[in-house]
Short mmCIF file of C-alpha atoms in Angstrom, two decimals:
data_model
loop_
_atom_site.label_atom_id
_atom_site.label_comp_id
_atom_site.label_asym_id
_atom_site.label_seq_id
_atom_site.Cartn_x
_atom_site.Cartn_y
_atom_site.Cartn_z
CA CYS A 1 5.89 13.06 -3.60
CA LEU A 2 9.62 12.45 -2.14
CA SER A 3 11.85 13.92 -5.36
CA LEU A 4 11.39 16.01 -8.06
CA ALA A 5 9.96 15.57 -10.92
CA VAL A 6 13.52 16.01 -13.32
CA ALA A 7 15.21 13.73 -11.76
CA HIS A 8 13.28 11.22 -13.22
CA SER A 9 13.65 12.04 -16.30
CA GLY A 10 12.45 9.24 -18.68
CA ALA A 11 11.58 7.03 -15.62
CA ARG A 12 8.07 5.00 -15.95
CA ILE A 13 5.81 6.37 -13.45
CA THR A 14 2.71 5.01 -12.40
CA THR A 15 -0.09 6.76 -10.77
CA VAL A 16 -3.35 6.30 -9.32
CA GLU A 17 -5.07 7.39 -13.01
CA GLY A 18 -2.68 4.47 -14.44
CA LEU A 19 -3.20 1.34 -12.69
CA PRO A 20 -4.48 -1.33 -13.66
CA ARG A 21 -8.34 -2.10 -13.52
CA GLY A 22 -9.53 -4.64 -12.18
CA THR A 23 -12.73 -6.45 -13.61
CA ASP A 24 -15.71 -3.95 -12.28
CA GLY A 25 -13.26 -0.68 -13.29
CA LEU A 26 -11.33 -0.02 -10.59
CA HIS A 27 -7.88 -1.50 -9.39
CA PRO A 28 -8.11 -4.00 -5.87
CA LEU A 29 -6.39 -1.57 -3.95
CA GLN A 30 -9.23 0.82 -5.08
CA GLN A 31 -11.67 -1.07 -4.69
CA ALA A 32 -10.53 -2.17 -1.17
CA PHE A 33 -10.05 1.85 0.07
CA LEU A 34 -14.13 2.04 -0.51
CA ASP A 35 -15.02 -0.81 0.74
CA ARG A 36 -13.18 -0.23 4.14
CA ASP A 37 -14.31 3.72 3.71
CA GLY A 38 -10.01 3.64 3.98
CA PHE A 39 -10.22 7.94 3.12
CA GLN A 40 -12.65 10.37 4.36
CA CYS A 41 -11.01 14.27 2.21
CA GLY A 42 -8.91 12.08 -0.71
CA TYR A 43 -6.23 13.93 -0.05
CA CYS A 44 -3.94 11.40 0.73
CA THR A 45 -5.58 9.09 -1.26
CA PRO A 46 -3.06 8.06 -4.62
CA GLY A 47 -0.09 8.19 -2.62
CA GLN A 48 -1.72 5.50 -0.27
CA ILE A 49 -2.66 3.91 -2.60
CA CYS A 50 0.43 3.66 -5.18
CA SER A 51 2.57 3.35 -1.67
CA ALA A 52 0.26 -0.11 -0.79
CA LEU A 53 0.89 -1.18 -3.96
CA GLY A 54 4.76 -1.07 -3.37
CA VAL A 55 4.58 -2.20 0.47
CA ILE A 56 2.63 -5.50 -0.48
CA ALA A 57 4.92 -6.18 -3.56
CA GLU A 58 8.24 -5.24 -1.81
CA ALA A 59 7.30 -7.98 0.84
CA ALA A 60 6.56 -10.55 -1.83
CA GLY A 61 9.76 -10.04 -3.39
CA GLY A 62 11.11 -11.37 0.09
CA HIS A 63 12.99 -8.01 1.34
CA PRO A 64 11.76 -7.32 5.22
CA SER A 65 11.56 -3.73 7.39
CA HIS A 66 12.58 -2.69 10.51
CA VAL A 67 9.75 -4.43 12.03
CA THR A 68 10.38 -8.23 10.24
CA ALA A 69 11.30 -10.70 13.35
CA ALA A 70 14.51 -11.79 13.32
CA ASP A 71 13.30 -15.59 12.87
CA GLY A 72 11.19 -14.48 9.41
CA PRO A 73 11.27 -16.06 6.28
CA PRO A 74 14.88 -16.47 4.98
CA PRO A 75 15.72 -14.15 2.87
CA GLY A 76 14.39 -13.19 -0.82
CA GLU A 77 11.70 -15.42 0.72
CA PRO A 78 7.94 -13.68 1.32
CA VAL A 79 7.67 -11.45 4.10
CA PRO A 80 3.59 -11.64 5.75
CA LEU A 81 1.79 -8.39 5.75
CA THR A 82 0.67 -7.91 10.18
CA ALA A 83 -0.38 -4.95 10.49
CA ASP A 84 2.60 -4.30 12.20
CA GLU A 85 4.49 -5.02 9.17
CA ILE A 86 1.95 -2.27 6.86
CA ARG A 87 1.80 0.28 9.75
CA GLU A 88 5.78 0.46 9.80
CA ARG A 89 5.96 0.39 5.36
CA MET A 90 3.21 3.24 4.84
CA SER A 91 5.14 4.98 8.26
CA GLY A 92 5.90 8.22 5.55
CA ASN A 93 2.11 8.31 4.39
CA ILE A 94 0.44 10.89 6.58
CA CYS A 95 -3.61 11.29 6.78
CA ARG A 96 -4.51 14.21 8.26
CA CYS A 97 -8.51 12.39 8.84
CA ALA A 98 -6.50 9.84 10.22
CA ALA A 99 -8.16 7.00 8.82
CA TYR A 100 -5.46 4.41 9.45
CA PRO A 101 -7.00 2.04 10.44
CA HIS A 102 -9.13 1.69 8.33
CA ILE A 103 -6.48 1.95 5.30
CA VAL A 104 -4.26 -1.30 7.36
CA GLU A 105 -7.54 -3.31 6.54
CA ALA A 106 -8.05 -2.42 2.79
CA ILE A 107 -4.31 -3.02 2.65
CA GLU A 108 -4.10 -6.68 4.61
CA ASP A 109 -7.05 -6.88 2.20
CA VAL A 110 -5.97 -7.23 -0.87
CA ALA A 111 -1.89 -9.12 0.32
CA GLY A 112 -4.31 -11.48 1.86
CA ALA A 113 -5.69 -11.75 -1.31
CA ALA A 114 -3.01 -12.05 -3.48
CA VAL A 115 -0.74 -14.76 -0.93
CA THR A 116 -4.51 -17.22 -1.60
CA ALA A 117 -4.19 -15.91 -5.28
#
């Protein structure tokens, strides 16, 4: 949403419709958004879910954010996704219905499940 499609000619782009499916037919993030009521009007939901997927991968890859503690994990080690980390990393996504607390909870659910899996 922040760049023109032509700038990504030949790139592989995953949309919310192209997310891998879970056993119940939904990606775990899609299910978590449903379970946690992480949307109201649904306008921003595809972007929120795709960004959340990126946030989880980014933190798992050891990439710190502006709120990662200076004494946090060593470079390259997974960054724990606290509520503050999630809010910072998702700050570019605007929800006009203000479902932010539920969005954070949904991401926490999936990020926590990925850590314990």
